[in-house]
Coordinates of C-alpha atoms in Angstrom, one line a residue:
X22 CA -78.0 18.3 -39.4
X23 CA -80.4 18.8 -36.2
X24 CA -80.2 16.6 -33.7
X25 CA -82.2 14.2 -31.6
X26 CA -81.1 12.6 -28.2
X27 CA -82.7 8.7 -26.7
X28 CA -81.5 8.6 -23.4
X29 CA -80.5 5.3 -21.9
X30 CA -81.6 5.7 -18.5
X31 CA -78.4 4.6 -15.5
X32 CA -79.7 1.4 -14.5
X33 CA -83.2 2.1 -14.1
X34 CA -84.6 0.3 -17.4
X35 CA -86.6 -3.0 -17.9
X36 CA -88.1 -4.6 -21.2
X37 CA -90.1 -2.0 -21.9
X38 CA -87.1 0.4 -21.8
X39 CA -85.5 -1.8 -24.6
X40 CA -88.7 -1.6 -26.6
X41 CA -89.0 1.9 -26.1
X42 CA -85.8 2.5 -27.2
X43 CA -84.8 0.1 -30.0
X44 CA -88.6 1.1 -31.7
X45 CA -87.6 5.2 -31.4
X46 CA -84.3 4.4 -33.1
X47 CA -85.7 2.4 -35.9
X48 CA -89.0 4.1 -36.8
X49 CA -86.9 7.3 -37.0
X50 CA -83.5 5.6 -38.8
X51 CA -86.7 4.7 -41.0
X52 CA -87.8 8.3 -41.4
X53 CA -84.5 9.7 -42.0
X54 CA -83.8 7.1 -44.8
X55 CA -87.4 7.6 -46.5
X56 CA -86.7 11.5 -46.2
X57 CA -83.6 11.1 -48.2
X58 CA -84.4 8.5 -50.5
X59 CA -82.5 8.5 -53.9
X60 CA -83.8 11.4 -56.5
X61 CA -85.2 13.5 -53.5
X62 CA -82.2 15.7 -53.2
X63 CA -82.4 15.4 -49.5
X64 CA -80.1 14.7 -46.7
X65 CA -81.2 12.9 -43.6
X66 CA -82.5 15.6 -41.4
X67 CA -81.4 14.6 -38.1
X68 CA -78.6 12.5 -36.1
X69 CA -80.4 9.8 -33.6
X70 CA -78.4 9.3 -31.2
X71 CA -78.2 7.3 -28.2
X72 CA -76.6 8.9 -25.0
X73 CA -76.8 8.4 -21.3
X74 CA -74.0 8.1 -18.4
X75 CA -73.0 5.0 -18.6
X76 CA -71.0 3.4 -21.9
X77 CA -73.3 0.7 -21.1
X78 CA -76.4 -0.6 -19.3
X79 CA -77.4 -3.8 -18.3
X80 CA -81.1 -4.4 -18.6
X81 CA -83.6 -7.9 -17.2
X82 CA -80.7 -9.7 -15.0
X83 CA -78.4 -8.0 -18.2
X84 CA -79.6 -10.5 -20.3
X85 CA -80.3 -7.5 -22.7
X86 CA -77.3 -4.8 -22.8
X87 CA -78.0 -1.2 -24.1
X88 CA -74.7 0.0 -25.4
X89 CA -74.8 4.3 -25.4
X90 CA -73.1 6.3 -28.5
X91 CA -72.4 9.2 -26.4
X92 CA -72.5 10.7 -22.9
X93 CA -74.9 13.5 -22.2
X94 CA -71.9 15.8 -21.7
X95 CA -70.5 15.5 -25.2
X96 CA -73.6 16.8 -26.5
X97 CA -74.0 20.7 -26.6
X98 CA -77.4 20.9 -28.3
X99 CA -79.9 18.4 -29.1
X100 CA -83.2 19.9 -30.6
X101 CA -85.3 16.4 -29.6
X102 CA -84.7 14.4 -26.5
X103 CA -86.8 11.0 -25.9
X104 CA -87.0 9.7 -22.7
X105 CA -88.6 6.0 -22.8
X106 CA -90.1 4.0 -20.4
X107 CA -88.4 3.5 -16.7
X108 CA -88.6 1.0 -14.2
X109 CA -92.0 0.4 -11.9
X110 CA -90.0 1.5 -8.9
X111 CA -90.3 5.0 -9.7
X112 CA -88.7 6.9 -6.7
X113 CA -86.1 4.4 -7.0
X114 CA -85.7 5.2 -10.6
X115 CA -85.7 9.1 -10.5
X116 CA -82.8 9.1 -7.9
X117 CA -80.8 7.0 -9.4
X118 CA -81.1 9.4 -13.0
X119 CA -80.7 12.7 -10.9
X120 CA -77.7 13.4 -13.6
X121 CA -80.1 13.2 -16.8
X122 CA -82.8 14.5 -14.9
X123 CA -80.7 18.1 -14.4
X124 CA -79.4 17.8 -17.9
X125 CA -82.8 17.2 -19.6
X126 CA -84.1 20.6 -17.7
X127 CA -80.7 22.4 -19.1
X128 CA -81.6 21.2 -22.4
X129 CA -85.4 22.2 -22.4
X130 CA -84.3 25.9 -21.2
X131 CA -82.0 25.8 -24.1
X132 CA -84.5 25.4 -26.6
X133 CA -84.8 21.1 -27.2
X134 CA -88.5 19.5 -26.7
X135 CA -89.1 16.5 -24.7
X136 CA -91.2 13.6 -25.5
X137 CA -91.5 11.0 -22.8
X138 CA -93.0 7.6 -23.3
X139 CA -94.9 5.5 -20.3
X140 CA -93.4 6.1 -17.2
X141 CA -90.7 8.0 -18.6
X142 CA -93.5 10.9 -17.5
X143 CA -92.0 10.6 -14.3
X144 CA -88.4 11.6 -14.8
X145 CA -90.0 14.7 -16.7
X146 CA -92.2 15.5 -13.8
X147 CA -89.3 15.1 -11.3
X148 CA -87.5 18.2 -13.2
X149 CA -90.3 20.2 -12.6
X150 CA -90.9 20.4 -16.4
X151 CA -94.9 19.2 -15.9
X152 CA -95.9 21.9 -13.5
X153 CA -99.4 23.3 -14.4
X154 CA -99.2 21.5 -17.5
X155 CA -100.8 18.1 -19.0
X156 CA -99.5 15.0 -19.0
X157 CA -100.0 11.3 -20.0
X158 CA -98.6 8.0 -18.4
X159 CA -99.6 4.4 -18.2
X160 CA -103.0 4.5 -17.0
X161 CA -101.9 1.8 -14.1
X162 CA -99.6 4.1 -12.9
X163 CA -101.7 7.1 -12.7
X164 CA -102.8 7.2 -8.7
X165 CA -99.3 6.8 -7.7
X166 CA -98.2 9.7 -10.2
X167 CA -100.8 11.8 -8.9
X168 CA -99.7 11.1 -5.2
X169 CA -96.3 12.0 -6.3
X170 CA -97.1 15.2 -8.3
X171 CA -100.0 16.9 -7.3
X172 CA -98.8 19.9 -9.6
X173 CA -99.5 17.8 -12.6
X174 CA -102.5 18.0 -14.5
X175 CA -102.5 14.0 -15.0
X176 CA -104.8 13.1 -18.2
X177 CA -105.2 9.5 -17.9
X178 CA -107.2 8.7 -20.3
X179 CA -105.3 10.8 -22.8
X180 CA -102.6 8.8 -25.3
X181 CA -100.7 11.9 -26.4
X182 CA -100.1 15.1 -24.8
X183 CA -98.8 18.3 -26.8
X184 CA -98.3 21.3 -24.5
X185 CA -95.3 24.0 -24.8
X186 CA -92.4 21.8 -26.5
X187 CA -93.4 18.8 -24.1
X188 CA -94.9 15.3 -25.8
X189 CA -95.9 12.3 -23.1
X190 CA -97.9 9.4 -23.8
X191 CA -99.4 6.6 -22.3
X192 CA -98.3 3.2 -21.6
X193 CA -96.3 0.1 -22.9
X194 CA -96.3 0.0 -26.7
X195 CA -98.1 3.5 -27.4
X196 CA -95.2 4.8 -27.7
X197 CA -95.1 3.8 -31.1
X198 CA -98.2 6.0 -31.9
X199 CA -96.0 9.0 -30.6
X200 CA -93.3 8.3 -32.1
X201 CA -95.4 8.3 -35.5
X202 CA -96.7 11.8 -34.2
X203 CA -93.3 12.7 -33.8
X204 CA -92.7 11.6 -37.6
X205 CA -95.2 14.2 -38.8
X206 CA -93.5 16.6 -36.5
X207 CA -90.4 16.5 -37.1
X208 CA -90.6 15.5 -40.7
X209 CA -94.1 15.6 -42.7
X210 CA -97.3 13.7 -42.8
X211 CA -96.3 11.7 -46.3
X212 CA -93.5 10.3 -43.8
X213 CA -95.5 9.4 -41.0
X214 CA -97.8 7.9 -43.5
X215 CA -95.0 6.1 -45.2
X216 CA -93.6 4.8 -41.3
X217 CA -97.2 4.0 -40.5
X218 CA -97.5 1.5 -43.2
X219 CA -93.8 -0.2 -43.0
X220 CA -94.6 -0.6 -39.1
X221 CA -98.2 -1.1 -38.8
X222 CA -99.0 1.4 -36.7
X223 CA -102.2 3.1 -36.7
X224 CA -102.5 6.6 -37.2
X225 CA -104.1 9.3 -35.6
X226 CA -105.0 7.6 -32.3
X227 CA -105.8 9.7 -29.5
X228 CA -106.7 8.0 -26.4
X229 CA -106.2 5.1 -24.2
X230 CA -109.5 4.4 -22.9
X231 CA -110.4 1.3 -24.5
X232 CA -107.4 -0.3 -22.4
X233 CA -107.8 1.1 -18.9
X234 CA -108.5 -1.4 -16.2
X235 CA -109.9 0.7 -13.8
X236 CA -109.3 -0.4 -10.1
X237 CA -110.0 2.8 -7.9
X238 CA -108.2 4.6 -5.8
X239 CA -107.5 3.5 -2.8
X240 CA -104.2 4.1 -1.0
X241 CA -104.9 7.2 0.7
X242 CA -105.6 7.0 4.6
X243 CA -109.3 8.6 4.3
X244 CA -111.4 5.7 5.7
X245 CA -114.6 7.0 5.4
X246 CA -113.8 7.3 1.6
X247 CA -112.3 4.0 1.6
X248 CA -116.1 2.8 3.1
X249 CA -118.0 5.1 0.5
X250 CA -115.8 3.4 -2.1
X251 CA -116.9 0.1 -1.0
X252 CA -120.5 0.9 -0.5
X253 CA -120.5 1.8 -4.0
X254 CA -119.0 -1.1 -5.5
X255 CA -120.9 -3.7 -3.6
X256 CA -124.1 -2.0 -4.7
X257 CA -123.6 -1.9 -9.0
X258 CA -127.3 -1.7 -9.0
X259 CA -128.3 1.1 -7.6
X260 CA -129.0 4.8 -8.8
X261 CA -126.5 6.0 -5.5
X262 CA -126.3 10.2 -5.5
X263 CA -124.3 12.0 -3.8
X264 CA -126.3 13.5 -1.0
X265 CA -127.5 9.4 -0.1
X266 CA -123.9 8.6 0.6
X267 CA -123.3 11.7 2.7
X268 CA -125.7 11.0 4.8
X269 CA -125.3 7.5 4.9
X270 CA -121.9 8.4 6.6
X271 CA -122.9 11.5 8.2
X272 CA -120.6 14.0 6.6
X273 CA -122.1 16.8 4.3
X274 CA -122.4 17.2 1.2
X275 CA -119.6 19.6 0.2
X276 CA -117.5 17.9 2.7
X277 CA -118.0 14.6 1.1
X278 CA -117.2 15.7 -2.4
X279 CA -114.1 18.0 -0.9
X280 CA -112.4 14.3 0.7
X281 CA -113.8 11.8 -2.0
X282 CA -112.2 13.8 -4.5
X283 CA -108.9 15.0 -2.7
X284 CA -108.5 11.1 -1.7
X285 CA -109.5 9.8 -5.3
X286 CA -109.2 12.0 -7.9
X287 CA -112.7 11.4 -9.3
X288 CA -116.1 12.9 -7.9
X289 CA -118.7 10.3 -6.6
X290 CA -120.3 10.7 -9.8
X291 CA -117.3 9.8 -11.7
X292 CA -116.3 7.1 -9.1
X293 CA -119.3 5.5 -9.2
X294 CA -119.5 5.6 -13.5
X295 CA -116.4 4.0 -13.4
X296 CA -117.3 1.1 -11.3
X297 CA -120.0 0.6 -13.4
X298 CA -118.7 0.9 -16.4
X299 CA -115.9 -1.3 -15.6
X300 CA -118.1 -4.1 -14.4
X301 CA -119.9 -3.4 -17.5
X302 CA -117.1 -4.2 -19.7
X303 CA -116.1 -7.4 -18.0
X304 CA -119.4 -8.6 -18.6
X305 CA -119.6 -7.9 -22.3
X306 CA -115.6 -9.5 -22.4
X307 CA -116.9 -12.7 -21.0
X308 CA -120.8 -13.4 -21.1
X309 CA -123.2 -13.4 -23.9
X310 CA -125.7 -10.9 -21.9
X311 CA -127.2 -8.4 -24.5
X312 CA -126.1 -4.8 -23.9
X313 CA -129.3 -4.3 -22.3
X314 CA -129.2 -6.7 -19.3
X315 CA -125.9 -5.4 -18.7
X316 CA -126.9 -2.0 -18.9
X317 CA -129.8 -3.0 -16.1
X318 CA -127.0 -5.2 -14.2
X319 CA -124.9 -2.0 -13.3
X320 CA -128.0 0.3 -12.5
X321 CA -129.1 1.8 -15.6
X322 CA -132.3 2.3 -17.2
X323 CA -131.8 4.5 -20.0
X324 CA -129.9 3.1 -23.1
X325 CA -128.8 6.7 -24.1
X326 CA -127.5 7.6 -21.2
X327 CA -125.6 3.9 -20.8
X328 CA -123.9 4.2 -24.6
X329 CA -123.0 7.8 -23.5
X330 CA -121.6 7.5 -20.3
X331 CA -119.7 4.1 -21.9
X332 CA -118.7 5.9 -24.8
X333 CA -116.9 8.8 -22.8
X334 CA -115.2 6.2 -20.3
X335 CA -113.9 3.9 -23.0
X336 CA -113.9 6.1 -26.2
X337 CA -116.4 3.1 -28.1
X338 CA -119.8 2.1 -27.7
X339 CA -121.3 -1.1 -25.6
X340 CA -121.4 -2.9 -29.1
X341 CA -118.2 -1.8 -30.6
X342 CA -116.8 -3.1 -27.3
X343 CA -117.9 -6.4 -27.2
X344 CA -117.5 -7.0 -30.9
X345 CA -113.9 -6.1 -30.1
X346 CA -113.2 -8.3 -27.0
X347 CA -115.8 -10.6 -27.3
X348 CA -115.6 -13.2 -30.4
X349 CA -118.1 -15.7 -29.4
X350 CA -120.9 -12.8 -28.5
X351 CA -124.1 -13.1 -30.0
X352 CA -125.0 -10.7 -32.0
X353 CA -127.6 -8.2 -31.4

């Protein structure tokens, strides 16, 4: 029987640790039952257990406790090792795992993947494991990750990574999408299928987009960035390029694109799309503006080039958007 490992982080968890966790364990105790099923003349395939460095960990003022099966040193070889979601104090919760953190890299040298879920991207990056690789996290904590490892190639808008034995995904409950991913993996499609149904899970989805709130930016100590950022959010109507906001501040044109995307980590380009876009969307959540007189609103004139650049930012079209987020929209 192969094994796979859910750490219990040392203290470092929060609600969406628990959920991470007690989801894993279920859809896979799910998986193993399904797999071995009476008349299939199968055994469960693998041994889920839960192991950390503490017997116990107390989780939201302990009003949750998170009881371990095993301590990481009892366990020799594990083939899978999930790492869930961690605390929102992320240096905080990296130093206080330093002991899972050295033997998570022991294990991945010895042969076990790694899926991480949310935030749990962090510990994995902390290892070194993410160097020069992809990687997924919750889009909200995306700028800080990318302050903190530079090395990483950070796909925000990505749901699930697959890169060399290493699986991340994005945030809060999309870890049930990996886990399903993991299903297939690990066991078959007909399984994930079969877990896909019993949890209502959909299948097959790749990105986050649709749920990004996209807030720039902005804690980097570039001010004449910082005033380009705000120049082009207080001015959602205009066509803005590149070399007008260069020489509005005097810099040139390389120059400005060098610090704008060094301090953001998006082009002007892609800075000002997102700005747009973003407005965009709140105004087909809330309003019952036709796509069109938003489209004008944020500085477009050409519906193609709208759908496409709202498409690519948020996976869906304008219409597809509101429809989803906007009940009381009229219909166009």
């Amino acid at each position: 029987m192969k094994h796979i490992t859910i750490i219990v982080p040392d203290g470092q968890s929060n609600l969406s640790t628990i959920a991470s966790i007690v989801g894993t364990y279920e859809i896979f105790a799910r998986a193993n039952e399904y797999w071995a099923e009476p008349g299939s003349g199968r055994q469960e395939p693998y041994k889920v257990e839960l192991a950390g460095v503490s017997k116990k960990v107390g989780v939201y003022n302990d009003l949750f406790m998170v009881k371990t099966q095993t301590h990481i040193s009892a366990i020799s070889k594990t083939h899978l090792i999930i790492i869930p979601s961690l605390v929102r104090d992320y240096e905080k919760a990296l130093k206080g795992n330093k002991l899972l953190i050295d033997w998570v890299e022991q294990q991945y040298k010895e042969g076990a993947e790694i899926a991480s879920m949310c935030t749990g991207a962090f510990m994995l990056a902390s290892a070194g494991l993410l160097d020069g690789r992809s990687c997924a996290t919750h889009w909200s904590a995306a700028d800080t990750f990318r302050n903190l490892f530079p090395k990483v190639n950070l796909q925000a808008d990505q749901l699930i990574t697959d890169e060399n034995g290493i699986y991340t995904n994005g945030g809060a409950y999309s870890f049930l999408n990996l886990v399903i991913y993991l299903v297939e993996k690990y066991y078959d499609r007909q399984t994930a299928i079969y877990c896909s149904k019993i949890f209502q899970i959909e299948l097959d989805r790749q990105s986050q987009s649709a749920f990004t709130i996209f807030k720039g930016q902005k804690k980097h100590g570039d001010e004449m960035v910082k005033q380009a950022q705000d120049y082009i959010e207080s001015n959602l109507e205009e066509k803005i390029s590149v070399e007008h906001l260069s020489s509005k501040f005097a810099v040139g044109r390389r120059n400005f694109d060098r610090r704008f995307i060094k301090a953001t980590g998006n082009t002007p380009v892609e800075y000002a799309q997102r700005v747009k876009i973003e407005w965009a969307k709140k105004a087909l959540e809330t309003s019952r503006k036709t796509v069109n007189e938003v489209m004008y609103e944020v500085g477009y004139s050409d519906v193609k080039a709208f759908r496409e650049v709202f498409r690519k930012i948020t996976g869906m079209s304008p219409l597809e958007y509101r429809s989803r987020y906007n009940k009381e929209a009229v219909v166009v």
